Every structure is written in C-alpha cells, then in structure tokens.
Backbone as ProteinMPNN parsed JSONL, in Angstrom:
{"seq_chain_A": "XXXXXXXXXXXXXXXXXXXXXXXXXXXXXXXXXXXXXXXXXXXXXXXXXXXXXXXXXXXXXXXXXXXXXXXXXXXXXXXXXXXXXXXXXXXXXXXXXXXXXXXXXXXXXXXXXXXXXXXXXXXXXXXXXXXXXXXXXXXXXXXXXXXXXXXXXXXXXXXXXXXXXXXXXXXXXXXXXXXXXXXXXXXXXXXXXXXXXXXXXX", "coords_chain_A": {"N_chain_A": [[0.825, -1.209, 0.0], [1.749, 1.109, 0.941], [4.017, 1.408, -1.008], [2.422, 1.795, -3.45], [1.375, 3.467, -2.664], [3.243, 5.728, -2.649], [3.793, 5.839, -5.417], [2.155, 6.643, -6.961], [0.507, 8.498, -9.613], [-1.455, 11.656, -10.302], [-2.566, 10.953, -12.103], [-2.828, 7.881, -11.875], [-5.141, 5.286, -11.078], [-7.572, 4.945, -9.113], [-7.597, 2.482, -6.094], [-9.266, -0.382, -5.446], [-8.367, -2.682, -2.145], [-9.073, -6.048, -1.553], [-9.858, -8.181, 1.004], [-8.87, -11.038, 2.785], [-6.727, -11.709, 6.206], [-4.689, -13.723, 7.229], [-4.559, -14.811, 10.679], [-3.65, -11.82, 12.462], [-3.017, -9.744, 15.224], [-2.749, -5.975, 14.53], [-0.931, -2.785, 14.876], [-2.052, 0.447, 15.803], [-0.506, 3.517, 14.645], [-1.241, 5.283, 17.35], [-0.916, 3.587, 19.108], [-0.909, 1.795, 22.448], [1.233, -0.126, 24.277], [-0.362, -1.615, 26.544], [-2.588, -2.211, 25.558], [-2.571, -4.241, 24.656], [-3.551, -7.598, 25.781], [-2.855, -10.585, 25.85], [-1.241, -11.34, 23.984], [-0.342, -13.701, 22.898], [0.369, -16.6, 20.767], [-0.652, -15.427, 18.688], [0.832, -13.102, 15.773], [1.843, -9.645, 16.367], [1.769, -6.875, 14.4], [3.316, -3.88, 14.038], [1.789, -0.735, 12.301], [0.99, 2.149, 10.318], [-1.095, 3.071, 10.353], [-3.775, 5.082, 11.616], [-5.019, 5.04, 15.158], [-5.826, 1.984, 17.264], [-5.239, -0.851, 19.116], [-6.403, -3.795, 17.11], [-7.682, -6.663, 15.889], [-7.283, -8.541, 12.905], [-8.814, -11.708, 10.679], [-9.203, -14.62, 8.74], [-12.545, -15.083, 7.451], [-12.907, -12.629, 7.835], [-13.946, -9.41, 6.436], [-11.619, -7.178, 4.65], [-11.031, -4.325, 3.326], [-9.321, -2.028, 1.45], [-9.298, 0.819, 0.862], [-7.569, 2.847, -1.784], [-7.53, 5.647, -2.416], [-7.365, 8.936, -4.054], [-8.102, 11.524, -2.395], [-7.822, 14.44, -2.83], [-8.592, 14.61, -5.776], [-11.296, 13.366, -5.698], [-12.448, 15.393, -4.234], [-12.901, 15.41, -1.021], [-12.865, 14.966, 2.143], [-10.811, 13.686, 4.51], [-12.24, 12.855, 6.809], [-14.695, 12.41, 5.786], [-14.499, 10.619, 4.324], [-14.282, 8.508, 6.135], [-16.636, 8.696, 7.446], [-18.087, 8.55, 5.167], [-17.39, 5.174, 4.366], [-18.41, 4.502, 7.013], [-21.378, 4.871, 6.645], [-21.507, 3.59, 4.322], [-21.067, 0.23, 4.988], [-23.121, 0.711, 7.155], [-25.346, 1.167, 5.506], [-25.668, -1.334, 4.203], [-25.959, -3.328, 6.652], [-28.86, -2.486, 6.8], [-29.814, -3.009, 4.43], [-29.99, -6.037, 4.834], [-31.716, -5.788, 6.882], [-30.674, -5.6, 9.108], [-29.785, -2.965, 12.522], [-27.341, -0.997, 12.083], [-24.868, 1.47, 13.88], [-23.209, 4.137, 14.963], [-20.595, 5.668, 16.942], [-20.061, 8.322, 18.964], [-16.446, 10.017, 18.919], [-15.4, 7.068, 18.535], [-14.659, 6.005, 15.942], [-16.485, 3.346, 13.415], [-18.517, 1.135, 13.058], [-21.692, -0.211, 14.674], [-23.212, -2.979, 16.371], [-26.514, -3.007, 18.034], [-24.442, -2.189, 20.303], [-22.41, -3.263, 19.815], [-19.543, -4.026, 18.35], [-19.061, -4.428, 14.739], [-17.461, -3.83, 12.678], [-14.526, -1.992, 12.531], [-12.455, 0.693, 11.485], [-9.51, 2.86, 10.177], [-7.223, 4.399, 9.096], [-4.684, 5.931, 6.762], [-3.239, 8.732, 5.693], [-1.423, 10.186, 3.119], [0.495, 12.016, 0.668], [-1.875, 13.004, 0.25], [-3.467, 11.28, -0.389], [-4.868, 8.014, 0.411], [-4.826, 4.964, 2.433], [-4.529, 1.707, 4.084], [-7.583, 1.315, 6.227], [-11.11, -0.62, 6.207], [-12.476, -2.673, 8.395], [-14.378, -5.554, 8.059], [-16.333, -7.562, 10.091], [-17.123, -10.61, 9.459], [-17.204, -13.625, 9.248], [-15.897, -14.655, 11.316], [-13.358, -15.628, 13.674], [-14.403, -14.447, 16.696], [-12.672, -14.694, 19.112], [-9.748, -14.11, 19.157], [-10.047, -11.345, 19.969], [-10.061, -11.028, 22.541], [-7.878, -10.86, 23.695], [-7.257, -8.655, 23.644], [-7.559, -4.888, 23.951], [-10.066, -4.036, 22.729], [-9.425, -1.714, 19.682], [-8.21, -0.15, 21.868], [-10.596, 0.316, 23.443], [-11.37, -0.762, 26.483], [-12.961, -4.202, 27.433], [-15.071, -3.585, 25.098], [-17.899, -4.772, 23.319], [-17.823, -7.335, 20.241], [-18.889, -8.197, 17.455], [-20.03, -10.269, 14.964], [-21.477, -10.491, 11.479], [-22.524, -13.111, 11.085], [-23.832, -14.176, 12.9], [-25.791, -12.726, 13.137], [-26.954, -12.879, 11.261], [-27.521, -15.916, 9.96], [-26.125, -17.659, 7.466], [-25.418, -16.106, 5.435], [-22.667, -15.278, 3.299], [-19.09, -14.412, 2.396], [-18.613, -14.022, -0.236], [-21.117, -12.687, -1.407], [-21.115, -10.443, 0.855], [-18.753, -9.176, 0.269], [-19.736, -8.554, -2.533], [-21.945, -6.783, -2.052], [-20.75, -4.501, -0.778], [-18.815, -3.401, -2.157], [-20.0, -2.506, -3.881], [-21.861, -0.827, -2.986], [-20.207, 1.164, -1.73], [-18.81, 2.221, -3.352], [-20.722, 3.403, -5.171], [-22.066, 5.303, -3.034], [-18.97, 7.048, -3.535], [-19.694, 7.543, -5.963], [-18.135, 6.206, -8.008], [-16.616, 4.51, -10.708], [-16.828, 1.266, -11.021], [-14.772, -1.426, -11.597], [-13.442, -5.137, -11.824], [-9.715, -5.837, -11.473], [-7.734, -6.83, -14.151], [-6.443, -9.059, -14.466], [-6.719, -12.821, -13.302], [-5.904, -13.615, -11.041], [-5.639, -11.338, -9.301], [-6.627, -9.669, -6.738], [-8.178, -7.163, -6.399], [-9.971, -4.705, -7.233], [-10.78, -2.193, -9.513], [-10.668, 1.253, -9.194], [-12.74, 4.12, -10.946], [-13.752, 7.48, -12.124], [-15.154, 10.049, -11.045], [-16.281, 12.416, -8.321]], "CA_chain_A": [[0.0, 0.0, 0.0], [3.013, 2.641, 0.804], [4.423, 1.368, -1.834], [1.594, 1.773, -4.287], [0.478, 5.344, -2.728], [4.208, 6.515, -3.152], [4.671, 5.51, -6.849], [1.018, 7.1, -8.02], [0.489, 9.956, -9.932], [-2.047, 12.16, -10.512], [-3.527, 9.972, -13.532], [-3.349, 6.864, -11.133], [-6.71, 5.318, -10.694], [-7.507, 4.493, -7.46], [-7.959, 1.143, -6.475], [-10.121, -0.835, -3.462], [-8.042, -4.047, -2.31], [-10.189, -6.917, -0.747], [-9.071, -9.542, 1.33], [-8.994, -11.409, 4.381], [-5.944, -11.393, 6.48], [-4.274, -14.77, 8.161], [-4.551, -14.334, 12.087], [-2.85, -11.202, 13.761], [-2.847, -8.14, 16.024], [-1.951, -4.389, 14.259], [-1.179, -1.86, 16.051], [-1.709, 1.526, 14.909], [0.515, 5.134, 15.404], [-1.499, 5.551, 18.782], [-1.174, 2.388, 19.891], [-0.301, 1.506, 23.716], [1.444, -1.447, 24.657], [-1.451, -1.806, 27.515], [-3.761, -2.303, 25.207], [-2.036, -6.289, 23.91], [-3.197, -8.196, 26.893], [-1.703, -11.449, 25.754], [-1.439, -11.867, 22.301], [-0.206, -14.822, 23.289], [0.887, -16.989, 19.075], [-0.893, -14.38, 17.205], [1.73, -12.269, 15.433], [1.584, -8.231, 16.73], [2.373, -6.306, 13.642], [2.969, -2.41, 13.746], [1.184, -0.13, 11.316], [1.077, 3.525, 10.511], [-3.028, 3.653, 10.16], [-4.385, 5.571, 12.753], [-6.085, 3.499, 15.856], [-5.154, 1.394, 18.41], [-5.174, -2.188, 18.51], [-7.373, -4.481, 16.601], [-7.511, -8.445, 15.094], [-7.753, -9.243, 11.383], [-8.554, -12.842, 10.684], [-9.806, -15.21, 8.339], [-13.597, -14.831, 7.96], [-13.503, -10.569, 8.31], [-13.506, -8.519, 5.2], [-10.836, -5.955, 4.938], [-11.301, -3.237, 2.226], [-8.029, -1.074, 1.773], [-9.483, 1.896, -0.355], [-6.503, 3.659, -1.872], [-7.787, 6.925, -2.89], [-6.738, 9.846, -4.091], [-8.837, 12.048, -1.679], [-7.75, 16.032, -3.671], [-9.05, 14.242, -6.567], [-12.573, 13.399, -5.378], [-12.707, 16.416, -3.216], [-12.949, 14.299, -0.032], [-11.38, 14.891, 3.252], [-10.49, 12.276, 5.075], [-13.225, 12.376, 8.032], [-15.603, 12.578, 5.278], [-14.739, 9.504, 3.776], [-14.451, 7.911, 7.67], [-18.684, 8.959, 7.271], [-18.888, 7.328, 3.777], [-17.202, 3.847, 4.584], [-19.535, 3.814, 7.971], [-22.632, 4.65, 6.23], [-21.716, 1.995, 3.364], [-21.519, -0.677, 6.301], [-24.561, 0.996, 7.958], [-26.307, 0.783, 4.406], [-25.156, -2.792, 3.879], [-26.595, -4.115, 7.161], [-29.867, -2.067, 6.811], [-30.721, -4.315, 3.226], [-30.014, -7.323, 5.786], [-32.782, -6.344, 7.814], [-30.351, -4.906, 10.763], [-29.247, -1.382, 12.939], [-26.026, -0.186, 12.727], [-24.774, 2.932, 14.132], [-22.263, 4.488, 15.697], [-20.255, 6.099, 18.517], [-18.969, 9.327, 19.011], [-15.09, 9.544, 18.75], [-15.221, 5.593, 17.767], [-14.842, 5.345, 14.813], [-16.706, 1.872, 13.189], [-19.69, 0.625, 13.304], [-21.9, -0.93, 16.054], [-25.12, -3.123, 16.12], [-26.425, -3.398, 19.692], [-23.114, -1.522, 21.49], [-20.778, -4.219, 19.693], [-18.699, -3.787, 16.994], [-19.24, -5.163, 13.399], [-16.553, -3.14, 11.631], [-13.371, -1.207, 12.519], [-12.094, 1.818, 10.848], [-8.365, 2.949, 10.419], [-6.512, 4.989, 7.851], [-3.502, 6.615, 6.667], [-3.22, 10.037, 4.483], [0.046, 10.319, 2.324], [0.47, 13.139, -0.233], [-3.271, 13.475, -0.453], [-3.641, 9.904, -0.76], [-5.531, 7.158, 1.522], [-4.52, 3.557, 2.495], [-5.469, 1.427, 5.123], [-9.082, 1.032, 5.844], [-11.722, -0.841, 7.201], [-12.338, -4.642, 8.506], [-16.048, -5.886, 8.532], [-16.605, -9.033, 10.686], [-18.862, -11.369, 8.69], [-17.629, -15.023, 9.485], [-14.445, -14.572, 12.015], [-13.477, -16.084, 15.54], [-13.913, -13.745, 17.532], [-12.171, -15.148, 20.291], [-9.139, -13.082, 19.601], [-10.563, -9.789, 20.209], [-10.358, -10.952, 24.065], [-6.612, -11.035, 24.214], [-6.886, -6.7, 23.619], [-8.907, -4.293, 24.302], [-9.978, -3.793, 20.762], [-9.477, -0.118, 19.642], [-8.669, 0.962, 22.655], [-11.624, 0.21, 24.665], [-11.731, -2.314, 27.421], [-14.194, -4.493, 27.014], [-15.837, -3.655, 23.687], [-17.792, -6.205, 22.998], [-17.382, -7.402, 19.04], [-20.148, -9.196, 16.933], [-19.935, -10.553, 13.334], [-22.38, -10.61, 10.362], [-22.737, -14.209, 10.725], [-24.375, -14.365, 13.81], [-26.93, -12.063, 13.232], [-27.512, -13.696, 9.928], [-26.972, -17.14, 9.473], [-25.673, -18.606, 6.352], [-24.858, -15.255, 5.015], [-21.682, -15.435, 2.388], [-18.423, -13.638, 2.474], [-18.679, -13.259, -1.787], [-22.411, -11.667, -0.907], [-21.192, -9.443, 1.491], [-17.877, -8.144, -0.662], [-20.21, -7.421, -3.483], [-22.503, -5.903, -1.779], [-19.992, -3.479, 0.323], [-18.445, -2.919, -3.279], [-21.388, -1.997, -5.232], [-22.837, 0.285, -2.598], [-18.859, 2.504, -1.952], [-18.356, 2.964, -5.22], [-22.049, 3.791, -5.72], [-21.32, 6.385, -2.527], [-18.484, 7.959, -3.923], [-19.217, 8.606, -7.458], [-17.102, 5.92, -8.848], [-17.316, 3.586, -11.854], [-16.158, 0.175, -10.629], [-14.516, -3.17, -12.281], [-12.434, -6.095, -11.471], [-8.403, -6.037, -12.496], [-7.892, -7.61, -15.607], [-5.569, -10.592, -14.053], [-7.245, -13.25, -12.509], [-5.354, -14.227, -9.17], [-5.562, -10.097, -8.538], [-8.112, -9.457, -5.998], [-8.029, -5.619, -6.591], [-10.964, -3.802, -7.672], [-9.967, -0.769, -9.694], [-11.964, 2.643, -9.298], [-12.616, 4.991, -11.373], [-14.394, 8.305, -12.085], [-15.008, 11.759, -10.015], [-17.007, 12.973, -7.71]], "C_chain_A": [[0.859, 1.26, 0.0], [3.47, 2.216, -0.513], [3.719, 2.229, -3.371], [1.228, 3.773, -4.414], [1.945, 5.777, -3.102], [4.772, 6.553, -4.407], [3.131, 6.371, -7.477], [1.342, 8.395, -7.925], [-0.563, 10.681, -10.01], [-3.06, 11.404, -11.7], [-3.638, 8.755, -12.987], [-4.521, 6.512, -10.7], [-6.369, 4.766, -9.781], [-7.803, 3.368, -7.136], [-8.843, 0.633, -4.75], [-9.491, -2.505, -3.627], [-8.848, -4.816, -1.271], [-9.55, -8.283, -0.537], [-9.147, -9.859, 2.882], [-7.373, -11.794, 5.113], [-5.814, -12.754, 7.19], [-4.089, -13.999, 9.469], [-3.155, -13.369, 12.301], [-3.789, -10.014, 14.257], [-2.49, -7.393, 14.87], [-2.072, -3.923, 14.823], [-0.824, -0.92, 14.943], [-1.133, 2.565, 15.6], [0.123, 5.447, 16.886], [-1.236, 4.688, 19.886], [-0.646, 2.12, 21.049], [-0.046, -0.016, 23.834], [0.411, -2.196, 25.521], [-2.31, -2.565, 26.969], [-3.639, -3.866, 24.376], [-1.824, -6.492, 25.647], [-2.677, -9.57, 27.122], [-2.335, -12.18, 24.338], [-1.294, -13.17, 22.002], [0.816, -15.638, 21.338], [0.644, -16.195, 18.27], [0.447, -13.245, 16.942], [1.359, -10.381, 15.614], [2.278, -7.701, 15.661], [2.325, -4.558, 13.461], [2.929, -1.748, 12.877], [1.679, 0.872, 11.137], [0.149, 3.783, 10.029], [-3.196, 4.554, 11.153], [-4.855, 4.585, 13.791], [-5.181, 2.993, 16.853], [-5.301, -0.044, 18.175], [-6.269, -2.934, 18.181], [-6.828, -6.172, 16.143], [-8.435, -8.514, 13.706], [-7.106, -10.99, 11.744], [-9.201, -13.184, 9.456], [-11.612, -15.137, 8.973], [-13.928, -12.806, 8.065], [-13.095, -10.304, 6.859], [-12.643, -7.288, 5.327], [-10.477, -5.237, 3.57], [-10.208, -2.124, 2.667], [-8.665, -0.15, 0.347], [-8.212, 2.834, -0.517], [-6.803, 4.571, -3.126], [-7.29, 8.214, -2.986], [-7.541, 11.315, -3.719], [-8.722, 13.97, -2.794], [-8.662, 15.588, -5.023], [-10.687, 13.661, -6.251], [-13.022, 14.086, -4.481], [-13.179, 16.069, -2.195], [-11.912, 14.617, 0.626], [-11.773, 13.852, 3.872], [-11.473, 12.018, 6.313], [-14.478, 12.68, 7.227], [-15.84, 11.235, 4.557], [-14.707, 8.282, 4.962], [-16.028, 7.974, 7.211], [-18.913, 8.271, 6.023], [-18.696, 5.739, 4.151], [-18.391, 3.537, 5.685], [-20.65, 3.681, 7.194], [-22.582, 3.585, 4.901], [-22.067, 1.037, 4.068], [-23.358, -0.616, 6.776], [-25.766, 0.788, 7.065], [-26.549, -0.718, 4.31], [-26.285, -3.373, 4.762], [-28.475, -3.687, 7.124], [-30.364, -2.976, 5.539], [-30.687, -5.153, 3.972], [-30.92, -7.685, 7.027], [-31.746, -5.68, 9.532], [-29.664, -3.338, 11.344], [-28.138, -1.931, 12.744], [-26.418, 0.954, 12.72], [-23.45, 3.475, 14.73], [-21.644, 5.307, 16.484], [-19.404, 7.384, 18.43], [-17.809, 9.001, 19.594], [-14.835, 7.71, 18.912], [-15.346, 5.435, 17.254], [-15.175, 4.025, 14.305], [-18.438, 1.883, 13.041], [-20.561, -0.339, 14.267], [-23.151, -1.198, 15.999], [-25.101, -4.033, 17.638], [-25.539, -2.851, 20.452], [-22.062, -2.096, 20.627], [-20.789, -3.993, 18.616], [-18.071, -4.784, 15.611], [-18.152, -4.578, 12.868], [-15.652, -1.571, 12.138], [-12.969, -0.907, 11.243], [-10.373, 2.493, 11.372], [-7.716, 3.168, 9.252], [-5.519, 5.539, 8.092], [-3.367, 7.73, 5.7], [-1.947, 10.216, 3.759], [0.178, 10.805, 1.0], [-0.911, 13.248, -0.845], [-3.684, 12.032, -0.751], [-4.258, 8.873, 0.663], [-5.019, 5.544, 1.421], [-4.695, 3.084, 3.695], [-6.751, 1.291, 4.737], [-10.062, 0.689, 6.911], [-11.548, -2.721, 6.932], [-14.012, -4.671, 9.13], [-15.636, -7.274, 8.87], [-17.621, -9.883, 10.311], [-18.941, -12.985, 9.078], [-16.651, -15.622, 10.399], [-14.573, -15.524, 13.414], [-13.477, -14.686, 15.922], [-13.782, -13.616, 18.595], [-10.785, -14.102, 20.722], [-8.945, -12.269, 20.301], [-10.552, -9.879, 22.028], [-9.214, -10.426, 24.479], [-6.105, -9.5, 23.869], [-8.105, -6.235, 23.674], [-9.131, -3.41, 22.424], [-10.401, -2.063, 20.429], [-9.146, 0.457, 20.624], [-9.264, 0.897, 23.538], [-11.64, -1.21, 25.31], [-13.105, -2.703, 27.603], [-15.143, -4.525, 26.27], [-16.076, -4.679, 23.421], [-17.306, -6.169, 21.094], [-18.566, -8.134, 18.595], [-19.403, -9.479, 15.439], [-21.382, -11.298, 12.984], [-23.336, -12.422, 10.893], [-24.034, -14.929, 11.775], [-25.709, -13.798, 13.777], [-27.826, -12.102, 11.95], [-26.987, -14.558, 9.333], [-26.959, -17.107, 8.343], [-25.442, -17.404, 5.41], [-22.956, -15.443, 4.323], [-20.635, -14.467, 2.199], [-18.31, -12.776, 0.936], [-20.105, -12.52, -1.774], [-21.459, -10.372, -0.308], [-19.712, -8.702, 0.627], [-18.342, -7.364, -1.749], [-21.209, -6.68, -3.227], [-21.397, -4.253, -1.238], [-19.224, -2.647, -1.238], [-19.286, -2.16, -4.209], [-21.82, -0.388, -4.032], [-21.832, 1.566, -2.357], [-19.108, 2.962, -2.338], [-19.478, 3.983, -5.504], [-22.125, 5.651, -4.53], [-20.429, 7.73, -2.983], [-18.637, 8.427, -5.121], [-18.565, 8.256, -7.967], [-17.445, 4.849, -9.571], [-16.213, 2.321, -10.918], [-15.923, -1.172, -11.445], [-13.093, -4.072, -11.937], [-11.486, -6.022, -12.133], [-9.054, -7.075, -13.18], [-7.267, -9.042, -15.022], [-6.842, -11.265, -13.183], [-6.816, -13.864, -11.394], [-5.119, -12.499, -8.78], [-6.969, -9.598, -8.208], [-8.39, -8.076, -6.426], [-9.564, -5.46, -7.692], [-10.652, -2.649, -7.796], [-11.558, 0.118, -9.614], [-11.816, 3.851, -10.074], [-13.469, 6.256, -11.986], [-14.389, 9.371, -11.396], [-16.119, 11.937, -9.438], [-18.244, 13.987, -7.936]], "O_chain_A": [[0.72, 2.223, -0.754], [3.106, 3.071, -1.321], [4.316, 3.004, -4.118], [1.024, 4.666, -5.238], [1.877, 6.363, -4.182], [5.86, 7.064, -4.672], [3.217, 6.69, -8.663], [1.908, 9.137, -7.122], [-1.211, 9.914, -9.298], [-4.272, 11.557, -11.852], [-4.609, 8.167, -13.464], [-5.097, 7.284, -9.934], [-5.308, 4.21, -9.496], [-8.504, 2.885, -8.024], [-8.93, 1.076, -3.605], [-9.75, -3.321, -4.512], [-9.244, -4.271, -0.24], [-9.018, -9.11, -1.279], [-9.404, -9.137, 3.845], [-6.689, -12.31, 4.229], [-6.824, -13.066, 7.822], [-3.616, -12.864, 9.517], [-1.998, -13.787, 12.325], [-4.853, -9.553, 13.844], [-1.869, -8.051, 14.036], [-3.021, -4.025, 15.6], [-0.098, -0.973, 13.95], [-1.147, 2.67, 16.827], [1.005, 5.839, 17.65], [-1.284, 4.876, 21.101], [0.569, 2.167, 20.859], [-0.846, -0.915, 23.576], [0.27, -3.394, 25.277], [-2.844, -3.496, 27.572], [-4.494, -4.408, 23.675], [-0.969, -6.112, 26.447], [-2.16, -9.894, 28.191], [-3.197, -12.948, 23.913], [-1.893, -13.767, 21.108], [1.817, -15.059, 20.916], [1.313, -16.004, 17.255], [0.951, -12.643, 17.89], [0.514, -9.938, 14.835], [3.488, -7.918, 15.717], [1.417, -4.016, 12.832], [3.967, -1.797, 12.216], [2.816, 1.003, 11.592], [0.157, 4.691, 9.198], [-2.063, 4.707, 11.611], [-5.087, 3.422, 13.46], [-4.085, 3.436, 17.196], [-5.487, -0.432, 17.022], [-7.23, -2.807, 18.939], [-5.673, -6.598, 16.151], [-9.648, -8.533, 13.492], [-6.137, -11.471, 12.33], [-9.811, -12.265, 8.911], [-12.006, -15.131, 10.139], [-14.914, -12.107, 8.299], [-12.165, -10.831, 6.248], [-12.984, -6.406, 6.115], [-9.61, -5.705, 2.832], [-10.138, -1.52, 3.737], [-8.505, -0.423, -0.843], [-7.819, 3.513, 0.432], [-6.513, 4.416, -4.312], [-6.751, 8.676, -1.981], [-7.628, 12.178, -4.592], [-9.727, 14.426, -3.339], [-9.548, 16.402, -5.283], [-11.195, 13.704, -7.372], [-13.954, 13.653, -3.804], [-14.35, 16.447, -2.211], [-10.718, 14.665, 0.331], [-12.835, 13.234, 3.803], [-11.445, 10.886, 6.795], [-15.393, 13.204, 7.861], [-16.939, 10.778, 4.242], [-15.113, 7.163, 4.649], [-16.441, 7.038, 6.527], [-19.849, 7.488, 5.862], [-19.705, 5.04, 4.243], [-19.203, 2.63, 5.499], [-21.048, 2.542, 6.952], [-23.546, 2.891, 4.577], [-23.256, 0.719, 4.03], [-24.308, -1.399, 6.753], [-26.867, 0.399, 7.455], [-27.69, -1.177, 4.353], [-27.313, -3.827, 4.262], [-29.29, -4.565, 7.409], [-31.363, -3.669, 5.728], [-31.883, -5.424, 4.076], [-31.07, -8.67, 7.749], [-32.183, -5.449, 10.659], [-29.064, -2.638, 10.528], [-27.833, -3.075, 13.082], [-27.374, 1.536, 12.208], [-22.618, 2.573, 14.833], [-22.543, 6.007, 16.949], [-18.284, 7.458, 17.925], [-17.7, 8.134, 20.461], [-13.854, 7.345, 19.56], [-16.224, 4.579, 17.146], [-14.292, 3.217, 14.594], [-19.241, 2.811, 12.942], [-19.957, -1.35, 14.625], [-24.073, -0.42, 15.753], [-24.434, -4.93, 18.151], [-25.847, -3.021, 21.632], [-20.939, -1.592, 20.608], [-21.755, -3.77, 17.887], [-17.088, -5.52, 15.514], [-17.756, -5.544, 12.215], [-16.077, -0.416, 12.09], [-12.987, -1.608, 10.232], [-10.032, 2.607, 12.549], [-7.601, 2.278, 8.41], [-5.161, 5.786, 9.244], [-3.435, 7.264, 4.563], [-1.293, 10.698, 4.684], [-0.031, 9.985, 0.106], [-1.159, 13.493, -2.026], [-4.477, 11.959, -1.689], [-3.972, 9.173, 1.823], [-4.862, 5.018, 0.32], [-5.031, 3.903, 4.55], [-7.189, 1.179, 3.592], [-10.13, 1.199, 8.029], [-11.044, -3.518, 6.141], [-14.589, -4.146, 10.082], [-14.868, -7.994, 8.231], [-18.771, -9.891, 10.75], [-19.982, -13.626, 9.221], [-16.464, -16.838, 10.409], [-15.572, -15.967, 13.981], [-12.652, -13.868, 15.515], [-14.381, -12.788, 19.281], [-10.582, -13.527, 21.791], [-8.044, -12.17, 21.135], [-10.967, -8.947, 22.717], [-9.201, -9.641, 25.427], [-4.925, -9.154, 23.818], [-9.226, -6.728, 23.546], [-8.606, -2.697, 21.568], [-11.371, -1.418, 20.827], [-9.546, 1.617, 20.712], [-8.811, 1.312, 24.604], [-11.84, -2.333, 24.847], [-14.093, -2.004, 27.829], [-16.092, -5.282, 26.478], [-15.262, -5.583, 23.231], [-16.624, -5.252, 20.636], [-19.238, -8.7, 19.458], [-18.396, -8.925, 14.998], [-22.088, -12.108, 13.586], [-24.548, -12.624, 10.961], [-24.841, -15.826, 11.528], [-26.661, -14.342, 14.338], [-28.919, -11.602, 11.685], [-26.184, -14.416, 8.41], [-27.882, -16.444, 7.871], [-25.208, -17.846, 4.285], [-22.1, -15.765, 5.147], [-21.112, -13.417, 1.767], [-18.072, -11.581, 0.761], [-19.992, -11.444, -2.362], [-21.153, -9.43, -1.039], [-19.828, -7.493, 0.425], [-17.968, -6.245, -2.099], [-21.519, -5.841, -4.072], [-21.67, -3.095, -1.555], [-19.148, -1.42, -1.308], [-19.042, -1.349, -5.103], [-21.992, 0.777, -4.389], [-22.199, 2.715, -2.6], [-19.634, 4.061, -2.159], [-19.294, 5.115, -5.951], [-22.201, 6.781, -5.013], [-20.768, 8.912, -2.924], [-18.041, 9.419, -5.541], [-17.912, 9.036, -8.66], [-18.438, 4.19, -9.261], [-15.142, 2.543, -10.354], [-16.853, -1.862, -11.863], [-11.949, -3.627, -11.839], [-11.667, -6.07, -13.35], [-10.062, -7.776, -13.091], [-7.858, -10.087, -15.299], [-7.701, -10.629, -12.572], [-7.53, -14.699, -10.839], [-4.325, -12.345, -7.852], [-7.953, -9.279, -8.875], [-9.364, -8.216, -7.167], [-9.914, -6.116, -8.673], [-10.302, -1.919, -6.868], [-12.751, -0.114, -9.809], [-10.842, 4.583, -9.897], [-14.261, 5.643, -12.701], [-13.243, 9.68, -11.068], [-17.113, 11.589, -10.076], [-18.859, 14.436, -6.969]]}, "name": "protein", "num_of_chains": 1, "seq": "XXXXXXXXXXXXXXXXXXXXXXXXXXXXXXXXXXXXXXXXXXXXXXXXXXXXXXXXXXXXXXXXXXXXXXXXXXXXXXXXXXXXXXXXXXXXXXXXXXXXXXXXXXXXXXXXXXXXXXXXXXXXXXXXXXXXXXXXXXXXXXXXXXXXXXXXXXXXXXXXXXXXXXXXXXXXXXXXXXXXXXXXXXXXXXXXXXXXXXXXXX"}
C-alpha cells in the first residue's frame, strides 16, 4: 500500500483491495502497549493507520481503499462517514441497525462492533481502511482491548444472519462505496488479482 500510494500519480486510478488477512494483532501510530493483553501466538504487527489495537482474521472482510482524496474532493473524516454509512447501508438491506459512537470510529449493532475503521493520508492519498466481521473467531478480540476500549464487545455478520456469504457481502460493500463515492467500478484484468480498480469523479 506505501508502496503503491508513493509511486502514483495524478492519472493513477484508485484502487479498493479486498481480502482477508491470516490471524494477527496491528497496532496503529497511537497504539499503547497496555492495550495487547496477551497476544499470546498471534503475530503483533505495527502499522502507521491511525487506531489502536485491533484483530484481522480469516472470515472478516478488509477493504483497503486507496484513494486519491484532492481528486474526489474528499477529506479524510468525510470519507471515515462514507465507509460507515456503506456498512450501515449494507446491514440495513439485511434487515439490521447499525450505528455508531462518538469519537469511535466503526460501526456498532447493539453496542458491539461489526466493523473497525483505520486509515492513513500520504500526499493526499488514503490507504489502510476498514475490517467488517462477517464469518471470524472472535475469540481473539479478548486477548486486547480492541481499539482501545476495554471491554468492547465485538459481533460478526454471521451471527446475526446465518448462512450469510463472504462473496455476498464483498459485493454488496463494493457496489454500494463505489455507488457512494461517485465511482465507476470493475475487477483487475488478471485473474489471481483481488483488486478492484476505481474509477471516475465525484
């Protein structure tokens, strides 16, 4: 993702990568050691998103939009409000609330938390992202106080709608962004590249 945001140019289309992450911890720029109460095998890897600590696993969707924010006239706590309300759209076709929490960024159905939020800005540019919980353990999430907060509880998709599908819920979360920001959307051309390119204006 640094890589990617430090080589684009101005004619670079922007891209949304999708994927699920083998078990760890990140910790982001704020992050307190306090807050890994025993990570115990999972691997602790440090970031430079914003945030505090969280668990990507197998089972969670994690959408790295790498946008070129000057270019869709979009500041960055504006597109924090688009990704939630995509989520918040998402579960509302599914029949359920989300909502969410002042200064907590994410999303939350019932108090607990379906989907962490966590970005990075770099010459006008976005990377990082978010992680929706649709079919995860979330047993992890015990061994930190996730984001930050002790005790947060955590929920996933799956629970609150059985037999629900992780290729459902990517193209939904894809269709409705894009549809958000004002952007034309289609799958890279390769087929072992997950990447969903974006493109259009605001």
């Amino acid at each position: 993702m640094r890589e990617f945001t430090d080589a684009r140019t101005a004619e670079t289309r922007d891209e949304l990568w999708l994927l699920e992450h083998p078990p760890v911890f990140t910790q982001g720029l704020a992050g307190k050691p306090e807050h890994l109460l025993a990570p115990g095998d999972v691997p602790v890897v440090q970031t430079d998103r914003g945030g505090q600590v969280t668990y990507h696993g197998p089972g969670q969707l994690v959408a790295y939009p790498l946008l070129d924010l000057d270019r869709l006239r979009l500041g960055v706590r504006c597109l924090v409000h688009e990704l939630e309300e995509t989520v918040i759209g998402q579960l509302a076709d599914y029949g359920l609330v989300g909502a969410r929490k002042d200064g907590a960024p994410g999303v939350y159905v019932d108090g607990a938390k379906i989907a962490s939020i966590g970005l990075k800005v770099r010459r006008g540019c976005t990377y990082h992202g978010l992680a929706f919980n649709v079919d995860l353990d979330l047993a992890p999430f015990g061994r930190i106080n996730p984001c930050g907060y002790a005790g947060q509880a955590m929920t996933r998709l799956v629970d609150r709608l059985p037999g629900i599908g992780m290729d459902r819920v990517r193209d939904d979360f894809v269709a409705r962004l894009c549809g958000r920001l004002g952007l034309d959307c289609r799958r890279a051309e390769a087929d072992d590249d997950p990447h969903a390119l974006l493109s259009g204006v605001r």
